[in-house]
mmCIF file of C-alpha atoms in Angstrom:
data_model
loop_
_atom_site.group_PDB
_atom_site.id
_atom_site.type_symbol
_atom_site.label_atom_id
_atom_site.label_comp_id
_atom_site.label_asym_id
_atom_site.label_seq_id
_atom_site.Cartn_x
_atom_site.Cartn_y
_atom_site.Cartn_z
ATOM 1 C CA UNK R 904 23.102 -138.742 110.503
ATOM 2 C CA UNK R 905 24.481 -136.388 108.410
ATOM 3 C CA UNK R 906 21.178 -134.942 107.490
ATOM 4 C CA UNK R 907 20.355 -134.242 110.857
ATOM 5 C CA UNK R 908 22.969 -132.473 111.490
ATOM 6 C CA UNK R 909 23.127 -130.120 109.040
ATOM 7 C CA UNK R 910 19.055 -129.660 109.729
ATOM 8 C CA UNK R 911 19.697 -129.101 113.020
ATOM 9 C CA UNK R 912 22.808 -126.376 112.668
ATOM 10 C CA UNK R 913 20.284 -124.232 109.735
ATOM 11 C CA UNK R 914 18.043 -124.380 112.306
ATOM 12 C CA UNK R 915 19.980 -122.859 114.843
ATOM 13 C CA UNK R 916 21.320 -120.611 112.930
ATOM 14 C CA UNK R 917 17.870 -119.576 112.098
ATOM 15 C CA UNK R 918 16.580 -119.320 115.307
ATOM 16 C CA UNK R 919 19.183 -117.117 115.990
ATOM 17 C CA UNK R 920 19.005 -115.319 113.428
ATOM 18 C CA UNK R 921 15.707 -114.434 113.774
ATOM 19 C CA UNK R 922 16.401 -113.514 117.690
ATOM 20 C CA UNK R 923 18.885 -110.745 116.356
ATOM 21 C CA UNK R 924 16.341 -107.632 116.634
ATOM 22 C CA UNK R 925 16.731 -104.846 114.495
ATOM 23 C CA UNK R 926 18.894 -101.790 115.949
ATOM 24 C CA UNK R 927 18.117 -98.756 114.093
ATOM 25 C CA UNK R 928 21.964 -97.527 113.018
ATOM 26 C CA UNK R 929 20.995 -93.409 112.818
ATOM 27 C CA UNK R 930 18.973 -93.312 116.891
ATOM 28 C CA UNK R 931 22.330 -96.477 117.598
ATOM 29 C CA UNK R 932 24.857 -93.296 116.697
ATOM 30 C CA UNK R 933 23.562 -91.379 118.965
ATOM 31 C CA UNK R 934 23.707 -91.865 122.769
ATOM 32 C CA UNK R 935 21.455 -93.259 125.549
ATOM 33 C CA UNK R 936 18.142 -92.393 125.644
ATOM 34 C CA UNK R 937 15.804 -91.837 128.588
ATOM 35 C CA UNK R 938 12.729 -92.960 127.028
ATOM 36 C CA UNK R 939 11.239 -93.695 123.987
ATOM 37 C CA UNK R 940 7.357 -94.221 122.558
ATOM 38 C CA UNK R 941 7.207 -95.584 119.819
ATOM 39 C CA UNK R 942 3.764 -95.935 117.536
ATOM 40 C CA UNK R 943 2.944 -97.666 114.239
ATOM 41 C CA UNK R 944 0.821 -98.731 111.460
ATOM 42 C CA UNK R 945 0.550 -100.932 108.150
ATOM 43 C CA UNK R 946 2.247 -103.789 107.452
ATOM 44 C CA UNK R 947 5.371 -106.006 105.841
ATOM 45 C CA UNK R 948 6.535 -102.754 103.171
ATOM 46 C CA UNK R 949 3.819 -99.778 103.459
ATOM 47 C CA UNK R 950 4.128 -98.181 106.908
ATOM 48 C CA UNK R 951 3.685 -95.606 109.108
ATOM 49 C CA UNK R 952 5.934 -94.901 111.943
ATOM 50 C CA UNK R 953 5.786 -91.969 114.264
ATOM 51 C CA UNK R 954 8.691 -92.217 117.635
ATOM 52 C CA UNK R 955 9.842 -89.705 120.540
ATOM 53 C CA UNK R 956 13.412 -89.978 121.841
ATOM 54 C CA UNK R 957 13.770 -88.173 124.794
ATOM 55 C CA UNK R 958 17.236 -87.202 126.176
ATOM 56 C CA UNK R 959 17.656 -86.584 130.126
ATOM 57 C CA UNK R 960 21.228 -84.835 128.768
ATOM 58 C CA UNK R 961 21.949 -82.846 126.060
ATOM 59 C CA UNK R 962 22.738 -84.939 122.518
ATOM 60 C CA UNK R 963 23.565 -81.531 120.663
ATOM 61 C CA UNK R 964 27.088 -82.270 120.672
ATOM 62 C CA UNK R 965 26.639 -85.709 119.207
ATOM 63 C CA UNK R 966 24.415 -84.568 116.392
ATOM 64 C CA UNK R 967 26.896 -81.950 115.846
ATOM 65 C CA UNK R 968 29.710 -84.130 114.985
ATOM 66 C CA UNK R 969 27.247 -86.988 113.547
ATOM 67 C CA UNK R 970 26.671 -88.862 109.929
ATOM 68 C CA UNK R 971 23.689 -87.883 109.953
ATOM 69 C CA UNK R 972 22.888 -85.420 111.551
ATOM 70 C CA UNK R 973 22.891 -81.599 110.227
ATOM 71 C CA UNK R 974 21.492 -78.319 111.757
ATOM 72 C CA UNK R 975 18.373 -76.918 110.428
ATOM 73 C CA UNK R 976 18.057 -73.724 107.552
ATOM 74 C CA UNK R 977 15.384 -72.040 107.700
ATOM 75 C CA UNK R 978 15.804 -73.571 103.730
ATOM 76 C CA UNK R 979 15.773 -77.106 105.026
ATOM 77 C CA UNK R 980 12.608 -76.387 107.206
ATOM 78 C CA UNK R 981 10.333 -75.577 104.960
ATOM 79 C CA UNK R 982 11.490 -79.203 103.033
ATOM 80 C CA UNK R 983 10.637 -80.645 106.170
ATOM 81 C CA UNK R 984 7.627 -79.236 106.386
ATOM 82 C CA UNK R 985 6.329 -80.254 103.142
ATOM 83 C CA UNK R 986 7.493 -83.847 104.673
ATOM 84 C CA UNK R 987 5.466 -83.477 107.507
ATOM 85 C CA UNK R 988 2.347 -82.540 105.802
ATOM 86 C CA UNK R 989 2.441 -85.545 103.261
ATOM 87 C CA UNK R 990 2.826 -87.223 107.242
ATOM 88 C CA UNK R 991 0.123 -85.789 108.378
ATOM 89 C CA UNK R 992 -2.492 -86.558 105.892
ATOM 90 C CA UNK R 993 -1.385 -90.285 106.408
ATOM 91 C CA UNK R 994 -1.825 -90.139 109.913
ATOM 92 C CA UNK R 995 -5.142 -88.695 109.329
ATOM 93 C CA UNK R 996 -5.916 -91.156 106.354
ATOM 94 C CA UNK R 997 -4.524 -94.407 108.961
ATOM 95 C CA UNK R 998 -6.374 -93.336 112.253
ATOM 96 C CA UNK R 999 -6.219 -95.321 115.235
ATOM 97 C CA UNK R 1000 -3.859 -95.754 117.665
ATOM 98 C CA UNK R 1001 -0.725 -93.502 115.653
ATOM 99 C CA UNK R 1002 -4.080 -90.401 114.826
ATOM 100 C CA UNK R 1003 -4.303 -90.837 118.791
ATOM 101 C CA UNK R 1004 -0.908 -90.283 119.598
ATOM 102 C CA UNK R 1005 0.525 -88.203 117.013
ATOM 103 C CA UNK R 1006 1.823 -84.640 118.675
ATOM 104 C CA UNK R 1007 3.959 -82.850 116.835
ATOM 105 C CA UNK R 1008 3.857 -79.450 116.475
ATOM 106 C CA UNK R 1009 5.385 -77.834 113.546
ATOM 107 C CA UNK R 1010 5.398 -74.681 115.431
ATOM 108 C CA UNK R 1011 8.417 -76.624 117.148
ATOM 109 C CA UNK R 1012 11.374 -76.417 113.907
ATOM 110 C CA UNK R 1013 13.038 -73.750 114.618
ATOM 111 C CA UNK R 1014 17.076 -72.591 112.835
ATOM 112 C CA UNK R 1015 20.092 -74.321 114.920
ATOM 113 C CA UNK R 1016 17.895 -77.353 115.753
ATOM 114 C CA UNK R 1017 18.962 -80.525 113.905
ATOM 115 C CA UNK R 1018 17.720 -82.993 111.913
ATOM 116 C CA UNK R 1019 18.110 -85.753 109.022
ATOM 117 C CA UNK R 1020 16.022 -86.751 106.326
ATOM 118 C CA UNK R 1021 16.560 -90.547 103.741
ATOM 119 C CA UNK R 1022 13.985 -89.759 101.049
ATOM 120 C CA UNK R 1023 14.574 -92.520 98.935
ATOM 121 C CA UNK R 1024 13.146 -90.551 96.212
ATOM 122 C CA UNK R 1025 13.746 -87.180 97.078
ATOM 123 C CA UNK R 1026 15.225 -85.785 93.587
ATOM 124 C CA UNK R 1027 11.607 -87.594 91.601
ATOM 125 C CA UNK R 1028 8.879 -85.611 91.343
ATOM 126 C CA UNK R 1029 6.938 -83.683 93.482
ATOM 127 C CA UNK R 1030 4.480 -86.633 93.961
ATOM 128 C CA UNK R 1031 7.212 -89.630 94.336
ATOM 129 C CA UNK R 1032 9.468 -88.128 96.492
ATOM 130 C CA UNK R 1033 6.894 -88.496 99.220
ATOM 131 C CA UNK R 1034 7.117 -92.655 98.316
ATOM 132 C CA UNK R 1035 9.457 -93.373 101.483
ATOM 133 C CA UNK R 1036 10.893 -91.433 103.625
ATOM 134 C CA UNK R 1037 12.193 -91.154 107.260
ATOM 135 C CA UNK R 1038 12.970 -87.963 109.057
ATOM 136 C CA UNK R 1039 14.359 -87.805 112.304
ATOM 137 C CA UNK R 1040 14.006 -84.262 114.326
ATOM 138 C CA UNK R 1041 16.088 -83.699 117.143
ATOM 139 C CA UNK R 1042 14.785 -80.197 118.945
ATOM 140 C CA UNK R 1043 17.234 -78.550 121.065
ATOM 141 C CA UNK R 1044 14.409 -77.149 123.356
ATOM 142 C CA UNK R 1045 12.868 -79.656 124.797
ATOM 143 C CA UNK R 1046 15.639 -82.719 123.986
ATOM 144 C CA UNK R 1047 13.262 -84.837 122.306
ATOM 145 C CA UNK R 1048 14.064 -86.976 119.326
ATOM 146 C CA UNK R 1049 11.369 -87.018 116.503
ATOM 147 C CA UNK R 1050 10.881 -89.285 113.706
ATOM 148 C CA UNK R 1051 9.056 -89.581 111.417
ATOM 149 C CA UNK R 1052 8.306 -92.256 108.926
ATOM 150 C CA UNK R 1053 6.453 -93.456 105.765
ATOM 151 C CA UNK R 1054 6.572 -96.034 103.031
ATOM 152 C CA UNK R 1055 3.618 -95.836 100.742
#
C-alpha cells in the first residue's frame, strides 16, 4: 500500500509540474500586453523565435525602471544590428512560418527606444557570440515589444 501511495503522489506531482506553463520573466516584469504574435522553428535545444507584443498603453515608465531594459544609444543599436543580421540569416535558412511572418524593419531602431540583450557568449569570438541570445526591443513610436531568440 505504501508503494501505491508513493507512486500516486509522485505521479500527481509530475502532472502538476507538467501542467505548469513557463512564464518568461522579462515579459512578466512588464504590464500586460494587448496582443501577442509568436512564431518559432526548431526543436528541443536548437530553435529560433520571433514575437511581437503590442501594448495599448505607454510602458516606457516601466521600462525605464526595469531591471532588464535600458534606453538605447547609437552604440547599442549598432550592436543590436549585428545580432539582428545574424537572426535574419537564420530566418532565411529556416524558412517556413517564421520566414513568412518575420516583418521587423531595422529602421525602427532609434536612440531612446528600450532594449534588453541577453547573450550567453557575448564576450566570446565574433562568431561564437551568436550561438545563443535573446533580444527584446521596444519601439516607443509603435508601442510594440519585439522578441528575437536564437540558439544554435
